[in-house]
């Protein structure tokens, strides 16, 4: 049953109606992929401080494409912006197809099944780790693609409105890639022009403040250029409320660690309010339905402002599938239902964070697994004491529509920005600027009411936050609420770091899990035990340090 939403035609099957944006771009460029995009990637991949150029340069291409004979038409620009978006899905799993909700965001909310030593998943790695190096490379690849498009934005004679939208989308994506870089690595080389030669000079690291200044410049300009989400019946494209919501997140981050620019709380409040007063978005009344929609390939542009679009099962020529529901799925041996080894398991801390009557717990954390007995697969429910045995339950492959279901990939989208996030950012910023006033309470209570299955606009004695909290107590409650609402959505580590709590939370988790986890699950404490202050940032990759001697390493790596 589809949830009730105010606008018509905003929730529809991704395999009906409008073809998905990235898929549409790639379908358009077949059969030109091999001759066109494949060759232009030669230029796009030559990112300063990112690759060893000699490893990526084809010296004798059959059909070389350069900026001189590309970016000439609207179709060229659509192909180019598709290439910028494409870096959000790295096919090897270092972006939103996998890493940014799993092994790149280890925190106190989950641990990895069966992994106890010598692995990034237990915070045991160094600057030479492949996934850290590739994460850096993918982000700079996206930046270089964006730079090259921006340098040619006025070249084609095309519809001016669409040109402006592409301009804005590209500016935003460049800024967003820098946001991921500065959030994970600290100050980084700030490269604002495309690589035109492998012999270009390398750049030193810019300061964190300088990187954020550029992020704001790009996003604020993008806000004036991108289209309104009301133009679309899907949410994979960068639109005005997406830019505004991410700006609120950027401002909140700047207000916290490491910049501590507390004046930015007011900016965060301003931008959260822009999204709220736009009237474009609202909470889906059913928490579980948000994630069922993802698995059923349906759009709900009221709740989900921005999703990373994935499609197919990686069996065709368009490689746009991800691992949502596998990497973070319910344990299941049956391919027909949807295989997952159930790698991500909740900590006891996450399980206990939910209060009595909070329906989100048994959706976010699976209350069952699938077992096969005598050829029949059925649900096996966990007992009340089997907390550490459970898995992530948000994206349940039993709801997937595409068949055959792959053991390695799924077509399920991943949400980067939900309306619940806007409301909780509003509550947080309001509390920091004005204290726990009525507006802060109403924003957090709307999210809580939905979590308890109550009408979101009606006060409720069970769901609503206790009245009379001071600013510090409201802040603590807000932090816990984000943990409940966004469990397994890749936000917890980011939040704990900007609040200055990451190290203390991991250290206390090590003590908790060691004391309370069953004997067979004591290893769930290992990632926390291995976490030290150096883990607030990733190391600058060794591949970068090898070629760029102007870049210095992060502390203690």
Coordinates of C-alpha atoms in Angstrom, one line a residue:
X1 CA 0.0 0.0 0.0
X2 CA 1.4 3.4 -1.0
X3 CA 1.7 6.0 1.7
X4 CA -0.5 9.0 1.6
X5 CA 1.3 12.0 0.3
X6 CA 0.1 15.5 -0.5
X7 CA 1.3 15.9 -4.1
X8 CA 0.1 13.7 -6.9
X9 CA 2.4 11.6 -9.1
X10 CA 5.4 11.9 -6.7
X11 CA 5.7 8.3 -5.8
X12 CA 6.1 6.0 -8.8
X13 CA 7.9 2.9 -9.9
X14 CA 11.4 3.6 -11.1
X15 CA 10.8 1.0 -13.9
X16 CA 7.8 2.9 -15.1
X17 CA 7.3 6.6 -16.0
X18 CA 10.4 8.6 -16.3
X19 CA 13.5 6.7 -17.0
X20 CA 16.0 7.2 -14.2
X21 CA 18.4 10.1 -14.8
X22 CA 21.7 8.4 -14.8
X23 CA 20.4 5.5 -16.7
X24 CA 18.8 7.9 -19.2
X25 CA 22.1 9.6 -19.8
X26 CA 24.0 6.4 -20.3
X27 CA 21.3 4.9 -22.6
X28 CA 21.6 8.1 -24.7
X29 CA 25.4 7.7 -25.1
X30 CA 25.3 4.1 -26.2
X31 CA 26.8 3.2 -28.6
X32 CA 29.1 6.2 -28.3
X33 CA 30.5 5.1 -24.9
X34 CA 33.5 3.3 -26.3
X35 CA 34.4 6.0 -28.8
X36 CA 33.3 9.1 -27.0
X37 CA 33.2 8.9 -23.2
X38 CA 35.8 6.2 -23.0
X39 CA 38.3 8.6 -24.7
X40 CA 37.3 11.7 -22.8
X41 CA 37.9 9.9 -19.6
X42 CA 41.6 10.0 -20.5
X43 CA 41.5 13.7 -19.9
X44 CA 39.0 13.5 -17.0
X45 CA 41.1 11.0 -15.0
X46 CA 44.3 13.1 -15.1
X47 CA 43.6 14.9 -11.8
X48 CA 46.4 16.8 -10.1
X49 CA 47.5 15.2 -6.9
X50 CA 45.3 12.2 -7.6
X51 CA 46.8 9.8 -10.1
X52 CA 50.1 8.9 -11.5
X53 CA 49.5 10.2 -15.0
X54 CA 51.6 7.7 -16.8
X55 CA 49.3 4.9 -15.5
X56 CA 46.2 6.4 -17.0
X57 CA 47.3 8.1 -20.2
X58 CA 46.6 6.2 -23.5
X59 CA 49.3 7.2 -25.8
X60 CA 47.8 6.0 -29.0
X61 CA 44.0 6.1 -28.8
X62 CA 42.0 5.3 -31.9
X63 CA 39.4 8.0 -31.5
X64 CA 40.6 10.7 -29.2
X65 CA 38.0 13.1 -27.8
X66 CA 39.2 16.5 -26.4
X67 CA 37.4 19.6 -25.2
X68 CA 37.9 21.0 -28.7
X69 CA 35.5 18.5 -30.3
X70 CA 33.3 17.8 -27.3
X71 CA 30.9 20.0 -25.3
X72 CA 29.5 21.3 -28.5
X73 CA 25.8 20.3 -28.1
X74 CA 23.2 19.9 -25.4
X75 CA 23.6 16.2 -25.7
X76 CA 27.3 16.5 -25.1
X77 CA 26.6 18.5 -21.9
X78 CA 24.1 15.9 -20.7
X79 CA 26.7 13.2 -21.2
X80 CA 29.3 15.3 -19.4
X81 CA 27.1 16.0 -16.3
X82 CA 26.1 12.3 -16.2
X83 CA 29.8 11.6 -15.8
X84 CA 30.1 14.0 -12.9
X85 CA 27.1 12.4 -11.2
X86 CA 28.5 9.0 -11.9
X87 CA 31.3 9.4 -9.4
X88 CA 28.7 9.1 -6.6
X89 CA 28.3 5.4 -7.5
X90 CA 31.9 4.1 -7.8
X91 CA 31.4 0.5 -9.2
X92 CA 34.0 -0.9 -6.8
X93 CA 32.0 0.3 -3.8
X94 CA 34.0 3.3 -2.5
X95 CA 31.1 5.7 -2.6
X96 CA 27.3 5.4 -2.1
X97 CA 27.1 2.0 -3.7
X98 CA 28.7 0.7 -0.5
X99 CA 31.5 2.4 1.4
X100 CA 29.7 5.6 2.6
X101 CA 27.2 3.6 4.6
X102 CA 29.6 0.8 5.7
X103 CA 33.3 0.4 6.0
X104 CA 34.2 4.1 5.5
X105 CA 31.9 5.2 8.3
X106 CA 32.7 2.9 11.2
X107 CA 31.2 4.3 14.5
X108 CA 29.5 3.1 17.6
X109 CA 26.3 2.0 15.9
X110 CA 27.5 -1.2 14.1
X111 CA 30.3 -3.7 13.8
X112 CA 31.3 -6.2 11.1
X113 CA 30.3 -9.9 11.3
X114 CA 33.3 -12.2 11.7
X115 CA 36.0 -9.6 11.4
X116 CA 38.3 -9.1 14.4
X117 CA 41.8 -8.2 13.3
X118 CA 43.9 -6.7 10.5
X119 CA 41.1 -5.0 8.6
X120 CA 39.9 -1.4 8.0
X121 CA 36.5 -2.7 9.4
X122 CA 38.1 -2.9 12.8
X123 CA 40.1 0.4 12.3
X124 CA 43.3 -1.5 11.7
X125 CA 44.8 0.0 8.5
X126 CA 47.4 2.5 7.3
X127 CA 47.9 5.1 4.6
X128 CA 48.5 2.5 2.0
X129 CA 45.1 0.9 2.3
X130 CA 43.5 0.4 -1.1
X131 CA 40.0 1.6 -0.3
X132 CA 41.3 4.8 1.3
X133 CA 43.5 5.5 -1.7
X134 CA 40.6 4.8 -4.2
X135 CA 38.1 6.8 -2.2
X136 CA 40.4 9.8 -2.6
X137 CA 40.9 9.1 -6.3
X138 CA 37.2 8.8 -7.0
X139 CA 36.5 12.1 -5.3
X140 CA 39.2 13.9 -7.3
X141 CA 38.0 12.2 -10.5
X142 CA 34.6 13.7 -9.9
X143 CA 36.1 17.1 -9.2
X144 CA 38.2 17.1 -12.4
X145 CA 35.1 16.0 -14.5
X146 CA 33.2 18.9 -12.9
X147 CA 36.1 21.4 -13.6
X148 CA 36.2 20.4 -17.3
X149 CA 32.5 20.8 -17.7
X150 CA 32.5 24.2 -16.0
X151 CA 35.3 25.4 -18.2
X152 CA 33.1 24.6 -21.3
X153 CA 29.7 25.6 -19.9
X154 CA 29.1 28.4 -22.3
X155 CA 30.4 26.6 -25.4
X156 CA 27.3 24.9 -26.7
X157 CA 24.3 26.6 -28.3
X158 CA 21.5 25.0 -26.2
X159 CA 18.4 25.7 -24.1
X160 CA 19.5 28.4 -21.7
X161 CA 17.4 27.1 -18.8
X162 CA 18.9 23.6 -19.1
X163 CA 22.4 25.0 -19.5
X164 CA 21.9 27.0 -16.2
X165 CA 20.7 23.8 -14.5
X166 CA 23.7 21.8 -15.6
X167 CA 25.9 24.6 -14.5
X168 CA 24.3 24.6 -11.0
X169 CA 24.3 20.8 -10.7
X170 CA 28.0 20.7 -11.6
X171 CA 29.0 23.4 -9.2
X172 CA 27.1 21.7 -6.4
X173 CA 28.6 18.3 -7.2
X174 CA 32.1 19.7 -7.2
X175 CA 31.4 21.3 -3.9
X176 CA 29.9 18.1 -2.5
X177 CA 33.0 16.1 -3.5
X178 CA 35.1 18.6 -1.7
X179 CA 32.8 18.4 1.3
X180 CA 33.4 14.6 1.5
X181 CA 37.1 15.2 1.1
X182 CA 37.5 17.8 3.8
X183 CA 35.1 15.9 6.1
X184 CA 37.2 12.7 5.8
X185 CA 40.8 14.0 5.2
X186 CA 40.9 17.6 6.5
X187 CA 42.5 20.3 4.4
X188 CA 43.2 19.0 0.9
X189 CA 44.6 20.4 -2.4
X190 CA 42.0 22.8 -3.8
X191 CA 42.0 22.3 -7.5
X192 CA 39.6 24.5 -9.5
X193 CA 40.7 23.9 -13.0
X194 CA 40.9 20.7 -15.1
X195 CA 44.1 18.9 -15.7
X196 CA 45.4 19.6 -19.1
X197 CA 48.8 18.0 -18.9
X198 CA 50.3 15.3 -16.7
X199 CA 53.3 17.7 -16.1
X200 CA 51.2 20.4 -14.3
X201 CA 52.6 21.4 -10.9
X202 CA 51.2 19.8 -7.9
X203 CA 49.3 21.7 -5.2
X204 CA 49.8 21.9 -1.5
X205 CA 47.0 21.3 1.0
X206 CA 44.6 24.2 1.5
X207 CA 43.3 24.8 5.0
X208 CA 40.0 23.4 6.2
X209 CA 38.6 27.0 6.3
X210 CA 39.7 27.6 2.7
X211 CA 38.1 24.4 1.4
X212 CA 34.8 25.3 3.2
X213 CA 34.9 28.8 1.7
X214 CA 35.0 27.3 -1.8
X215 CA 32.3 24.8 -0.9
X216 CA 30.0 27.7 0.2
X217 CA 30.9 29.7 -2.9
X218 CA 29.9 26.9 -5.3
X219 CA 26.8 25.8 -3.4
X220 CA 25.4 29.3 -3.0
X221 CA 25.8 30.0 -6.7
X222 CA 24.3 26.6 -7.5
X223 CA 21.2 27.5 -5.4
X224 CA 20.4 30.2 -7.9
X225 CA 20.8 28.0 -11.0
X226 CA 19.4 24.5 -10.3
X227 CA 15.8 23.6 -11.0
X228 CA 12.9 23.1 -8.5
X229 CA 12.1 19.6 -7.5
X230 CA 8.5 20.2 -8.6
X231 CA 9.7 19.9 -12.2
X232 CA 10.5 16.2 -11.7
X233 CA 8.9 13.1 -10.4
X234 CA 12.2 11.6 -9.2
X235 CA 14.8 12.7 -6.6
X236 CA 18.2 11.7 -8.1
X237 CA 18.8 15.2 -9.6
X238 CA 20.3 18.1 -7.7
X239 CA 17.4 20.6 -7.1
X240 CA 17.0 23.8 -5.1
X241 CA 15.8 22.2 -1.9
X242 CA 18.7 19.6 -2.1
X243 CA 21.2 22.5 -2.3
X244 CA 19.5 24.3 0.6
X245 CA 19.4 21.2 2.8
X246 CA 23.0 20.3 2.1
X247 CA 24.0 23.9 2.8
X248 CA 22.3 23.5 6.2
X249 CA 24.4 20.4 6.8
X250 CA 27.6 22.2 5.7
X251 CA 26.9 25.1 8.0
X252 CA 26.2 22.8 11.0
X253 CA 29.5 21.0 10.3
X254 CA 31.4 24.3 10.2
X255 CA 29.8 25.3 13.5
X256 CA 31.3 22.1 15.1
X257 CA 34.7 20.5 15.0
X258 CA 37.2 21.4 13.8
X259 CA 36.4 25.0 12.8
X260 CA 34.0 25.7 15.7
X261 CA 32.6 28.7 13.7
X262 CA 29.5 28.9 15.9
X263 CA 28.1 31.8 14.0
X264 CA 27.2 29.2 11.3
X265 CA 24.4 27.8 13.5
X266 CA 22.3 30.8 12.3
X267 CA 23.1 30.1 8.7
X268 CA 22.2 26.4 9.2
X269 CA 18.9 27.5 10.7
X270 CA 18.2 29.9 7.8
X271 CA 18.8 27.1 5.3
X272 CA 16.8 24.5 7.1
X273 CA 13.9 27.0 7.3
X274 CA 14.2 27.6 3.5
X275 CA 13.5 23.9 2.9
X276 CA 10.7 23.8 5.4
X277 CA 8.9 26.9 4.2
X278 CA 9.2 25.8 0.5
X279 CA 6.3 23.5 1.1
X280 CA 7.9 20.9 -1.2
X281 CA 8.6 18.3 1.4
X282 CA 6.9 16.4 4.3
X283 CA 7.5 13.3 6.4
X284 CA 6.2 10.0 5.1
X285 CA 3.8 8.9 7.8
X286 CA 5.2 5.4 7.8
X287 CA 8.9 5.1 8.7
X288 CA 9.3 1.6 7.2
X289 CA 7.7 2.6 3.9
X290 CA 10.6 5.0 3.2
X291 CA 13.0 2.0 2.8
X292 CA 10.4 -0.3 1.3
X293 CA 10.0 2.3 -1.4
X294 CA 13.8 2.2 -2.1
X295 CA 13.6 -1.6 -2.5
X296 CA 10.5 -1.5 -4.6
X297 CA 12.2 1.2 -6.8
X298 CA 9.6 3.9 -6.0
X299 CA 10.2 7.6 -5.6
X300 CA 8.8 9.6 -2.7
X301 CA 10.1 13.2 -3.3
X302 CA 8.3 14.5 -0.2
X303 CA 10.4 12.5 2.3
X304 CA 13.6 11.9 0.3
X305 CA 15.0 15.1 -1.2
X306 CA 18.1 13.4 -2.7
X307 CA 18.8 9.8 -3.5
X308 CA 21.8 8.3 -5.2
X309 CA 20.2 6.5 -8.2
X310 CA 21.2 2.9 -8.8
X311 CA 19.6 0.5 -11.2
X312 CA 19.9 -3.0 -12.5
X313 CA 21.8 -6.0 -11.2
X314 CA 25.2 -5.3 -12.9
X315 CA 24.4 -7.9 -15.6
X316 CA 24.1 -5.4 -18.5
X317 CA 26.3 -2.8 -20.1
X318 CA 25.2 0.0 -17.8
X319 CA 27.1 -0.5 -14.5
X320 CA 24.9 1.4 -12.1
X321 CA 23.9 -1.1 -9.5
X322 CA 24.9 -0.9 -5.8
X323 CA 25.0 -3.1 -2.7
X324 CA 22.2 -1.6 -0.7
X325 CA 20.4 -4.5 1.1
X326 CA 23.4 -6.8 0.7
X327 CA 26.2 -5.0 2.6
X328 CA 23.6 -3.8 5.0
X329 CA 21.0 -6.4 4.7
X330 CA 19.1 -9.2 6.6
X331 CA 20.9 -12.5 6.7
X332 CA 19.4 -14.7 4.0
X333 CA 20.7 -17.7 2.1
X334 CA 17.9 -17.7 -0.4
X335 CA 18.5 -16.0 -3.8
X336 CA 14.8 -15.8 -4.6
X337 CA 14.1 -13.8 -1.4
X338 CA 17.4 -11.9 -1.8
X339 CA 20.8 -13.1 -0.6
X340 CA 22.8 -11.3 2.1
X341 CA 25.4 -12.6 4.5
X342 CA 24.3 -10.0 7.0
X343 CA 27.7 -8.3 7.4
X344 CA 26.5 -5.2 9.4
X345 CA 25.5 -6.0 13.0
X346 CA 24.1 -3.5 15.5
X347 CA 26.0 -2.7 18.8
X348 CA 24.1 -3.2 22.0
X349 CA 24.4 0.6 22.4
X350 CA 22.3 1.2 19.3
X351 CA 19.7 -1.3 20.2
X352 CA 19.2 0.2 23.7
X353 CA 19.0 3.7 22.3
X354 CA 15.4 3.1 21.3
X355 CA 12.7 3.6 23.8
X356 CA 9.7 1.4 24.5
X357 CA 7.1 1.8 21.7
X358 CA 9.6 3.3 19.2
X359 CA 8.8 1.4 16.0
X360 CA 12.0 2.4 14.3
X361 CA 14.1 -0.1 16.3
X362 CA 12.6 -3.3 14.8
X363 CA 12.8 -1.8 11.3
X364 CA 16.3 -0.4 11.5
X365 CA 17.5 -3.5 13.4
X366 CA 16.2 -6.8 11.9
X367 CA 14.1 -8.8 14.4
X368 CA 14.6 -12.0 12.2
X369 CA 16.9 -13.7 9.8
X370 CA 16.1 -16.2 7.1
X371 CA 17.1 -19.9 7.5
X372 CA 16.6 -22.8 5.1
X373 CA 15.5 -26.1 6.5
X374 CA 14.7 -29.1 4.3
X375 CA 14.7 -26.9 1.3
X376 CA 12.2 -24.4 2.7
X377 CA 13.4 -20.9 3.7
X378 CA 11.5 -19.1 6.4
X379 CA 12.0 -16.3 9.0
X380 CA 13.7 -17.2 12.3
X381 CA 13.0 -14.5 14.9
X382 CA 15.7 -13.5 17.4
X383 CA 15.1 -13.8 21.1
X384 CA 15.2 -10.8 23.4
X385 CA 18.8 -11.6 24.4
X386 CA 20.1 -12.0 20.8
X387 CA 21.0 -8.4 20.3
X388 CA 24.5 -8.8 18.9
X389 CA 23.4 -11.5 16.4
X390 CA 21.0 -9.2 14.6
X391 CA 21.7 -7.3 11.4
X392 CA 20.7 -4.1 9.7
X393 CA 17.0 -4.4 8.6
X394 CA 16.3 -1.1 6.8
X395 CA 16.5 -2.3 3.2
X396 CA 14.9 -5.7 3.0
X397 CA 15.6 -7.5 -0.2
X398 CA 12.3 -9.4 0.0
X399 CA 10.7 -6.3 -1.4
X400 CA 12.9 -6.0 -4.5
X401 CA 11.0 -6.2 -7.7
X402 CA 13.8 -6.8 -10.2
X403 CA 14.6 -10.4 -11.0
X404 CA 16.7 -12.4 -11.1
X405 CA 18.2 -11.1 -7.8
X406 CA 21.9 -10.9 -7.8
X407 CA 24.1 -12.1 -5.0
X408 CA 26.4 -9.2 -5.5
X409 CA 24.3 -6.2 -6.5
X410 CA 20.9 -4.6 -6.1
X411 CA 19.0 -1.7 -7.9
X412 CA 18.1 -0.1 -4.5
X413 CA 18.7 3.7 -4.2
X414 CA 20.5 5.2 -1.2
X415 CA 19.1 8.3 0.5
X416 CA 21.6 11.1 1.2
X417 CA 19.1 13.7 2.4
X418 CA 15.7 13.0 3.9
X419 CA 13.2 15.6 5.3
X420 CA 13.6 14.1 8.7
X421 CA 17.2 15.3 8.5
X422 CA 16.1 18.8 7.7
X423 CA 13.8 18.8 10.7
X424 CA 16.5 17.6 13.1
X425 CA 19.0 20.1 11.7
X426 CA 16.3 22.8 12.3
X427 CA 15.9 21.6 15.9
X428 CA 19.7 21.5 16.5
X429 CA 20.4 24.9 15.0
X430 CA 17.4 26.4 16.7
X431 CA 18.6 25.1 20.1
X432 CA 22.1 26.5 19.5
X433 CA 20.8 29.9 18.4
X434 CA 17.7 30.4 20.6
X435 CA 17.7 27.6 23.1
X436 CA 15.1 24.8 23.3
X437 CA 12.2 26.9 22.1
X438 CA 8.8 25.8 20.8
X439 CA 10.1 25.6 17.2
X440 CA 13.0 23.3 18.2
X441 CA 10.6 21.1 20.2
X442 CA 8.1 20.9 17.3
X443 CA 10.8 19.9 14.8
X444 CA 12.2 17.1 16.8
X445 CA 8.8 15.9 18.0
X446 CA 7.5 15.6 14.4
X447 CA 10.3 13.1 13.8
X448 CA 9.7 11.3 17.1
X449 CA 5.9 11.0 16.5
X450 CA 6.5 9.4 13.2
X451 CA 8.9 7.0 14.9
X452 CA 6.2 6.0 17.4
X453 CA 3.6 5.6 14.6
X454 CA 1.7 8.7 15.7
X455 CA 0.3 11.6 13.5
X456 CA 3.3 13.9 13.0
X457 CA 1.4 17.2 13.6
X458 CA -0.5 16.2 16.8
X459 CA 1.2 16.4 20.2
X460 CA 1.5 13.0 21.8
X461 CA 2.3 12.3 25.5
X462 CA 4.3 9.1 24.7
X463 CA 6.3 10.2 21.7
X464 CA 7.0 13.9 22.5
X465 CA 10.3 14.9 24.1
X466 CA 10.0 15.8 27.8
X467 CA 9.2 19.5 28.3
X468 CA 11.5 21.9 30.2
X469 CA 14.9 20.7 29.1
X470 CA 17.8 23.1 29.2
X471 CA 20.0 23.7 26.2
X472 CA 22.5 21.1 27.1
X473 CA 19.9 18.4 27.8
X474 CA 18.0 19.2 24.6
X475 CA 21.4 18.9 22.7
X476 CA 21.9 15.5 24.2
X477 CA 18.4 14.4 23.3
X478 CA 18.9 15.7 19.8
X479 CA 22.1 13.7 19.4
X480 CA 20.4 10.5 20.5
X481 CA 17.4 11.2 18.2
X482 CA 19.7 11.5 15.2
X483 CA 21.2 8.1 16.2
X484 CA 17.8 6.5 16.2
X485 CA 16.4 8.1 13.1
X486 CA 19.5 7.6 10.8
X487 CA 20.9 4.3 12.1
X488 CA 22.9 2.6 9.3
X489 CA 22.5 5.6 7.0
X490 CA 26.2 6.7 7.1
X491 CA 25.7 9.7 9.3
X492 CA 26.7 8.7 12.8
X493 CA 30.5 9.0 12.4
X494 CA 30.1 12.4 10.8
X495 CA 27.8 13.6 13.5
X496 CA 30.0 12.4 16.4
X497 CA 33.1 14.0 14.8
X498 CA 31.5 17.4 14.4
X499 CA 30.1 17.2 18.0
X500 CA 33.6 16.4 19.2
X501 CA 32.4 13.0 20.6
X502 CA 33.8 10.4 18.2
X503 CA 36.8 9.4 20.3
X504 CA 35.0 9.4 23.7
X505 CA 32.1 7.4 22.3
X506 CA 34.3 4.8 20.7
X507 CA 36.4 4.5 23.9
X508 CA 33.3 4.0 26.1
X509 CA 31.9 1.5 23.5
X510 CA 35.0 -0.6 23.9
X511 CA 34.3 -0.9 27.6
X512 CA 30.6 -1.6 27.1
X513 CA 30.9 -4.2 24.4
X514 CA 33.7 -6.0 26.2
X515 CA 31.6 -6.2 29.3
X516 CA 28.2 -7.0 28.0
X517 CA 28.5 -8.8 24.6
X518 CA 28.2 -12.6 24.6
X519 CA 31.5 -14.5 24.5
X520 CA 31.2 -15.2 20.8
X521 CA 30.7 -11.5 20.1
X522 CA 33.3 -9.9 22.3
X523 CA 35.2 -9.0 19.1
X524 CA 32.4 -6.4 18.4
X525 CA 34.5 -4.2 20.6
X526 CA 37.6 -4.4 18.5
X527 CA 37.0 -1.4 16.2
X528 CA 36.3 0.8 19.2
X529 CA 39.5 -0.5 20.9
X530 CA 41.6 0.4 17.9
X531 CA 40.2 3.9 17.6
X532 CA 42.6 6.7 18.6
X533 CA 42.6 10.4 18.0
X534 CA 44.2 9.9 14.6
X535 CA 41.0 8.2 13.4
X536 CA 39.1 11.5 13.4
X537 CA 40.6 11.8 9.9
X538 CA 41.7 9.3 7.3
X539 CA 45.4 9.3 6.4
X540 CA 46.4 11.2 3.2
X541 CA 46.8 8.3 0.8
X542 CA 50.3 7.0 0.3
X543 CA 49.8 7.2 -3.5
X544 CA 49.3 11.0 -3.1
X545 CA 52.3 11.4 -0.8
X546 CA 54.5 9.5 -3.2
X547 CA 53.8 11.8 -6.2
X548 CA 53.0 15.1 -4.5
X549 CA 55.7 16.2 -2.1
X550 CA 53.9 19.4 -1.2
X551 CA 51.3 17.4 0.7
X552 CA 51.9 16.5 4.4
X553 CA 50.4 13.6 6.3
X554 CA 47.7 13.9 8.9
X555 CA 48.8 13.6 12.5
X556 CA 49.9 10.2 13.9
X557 CA 49.6 8.3 10.6

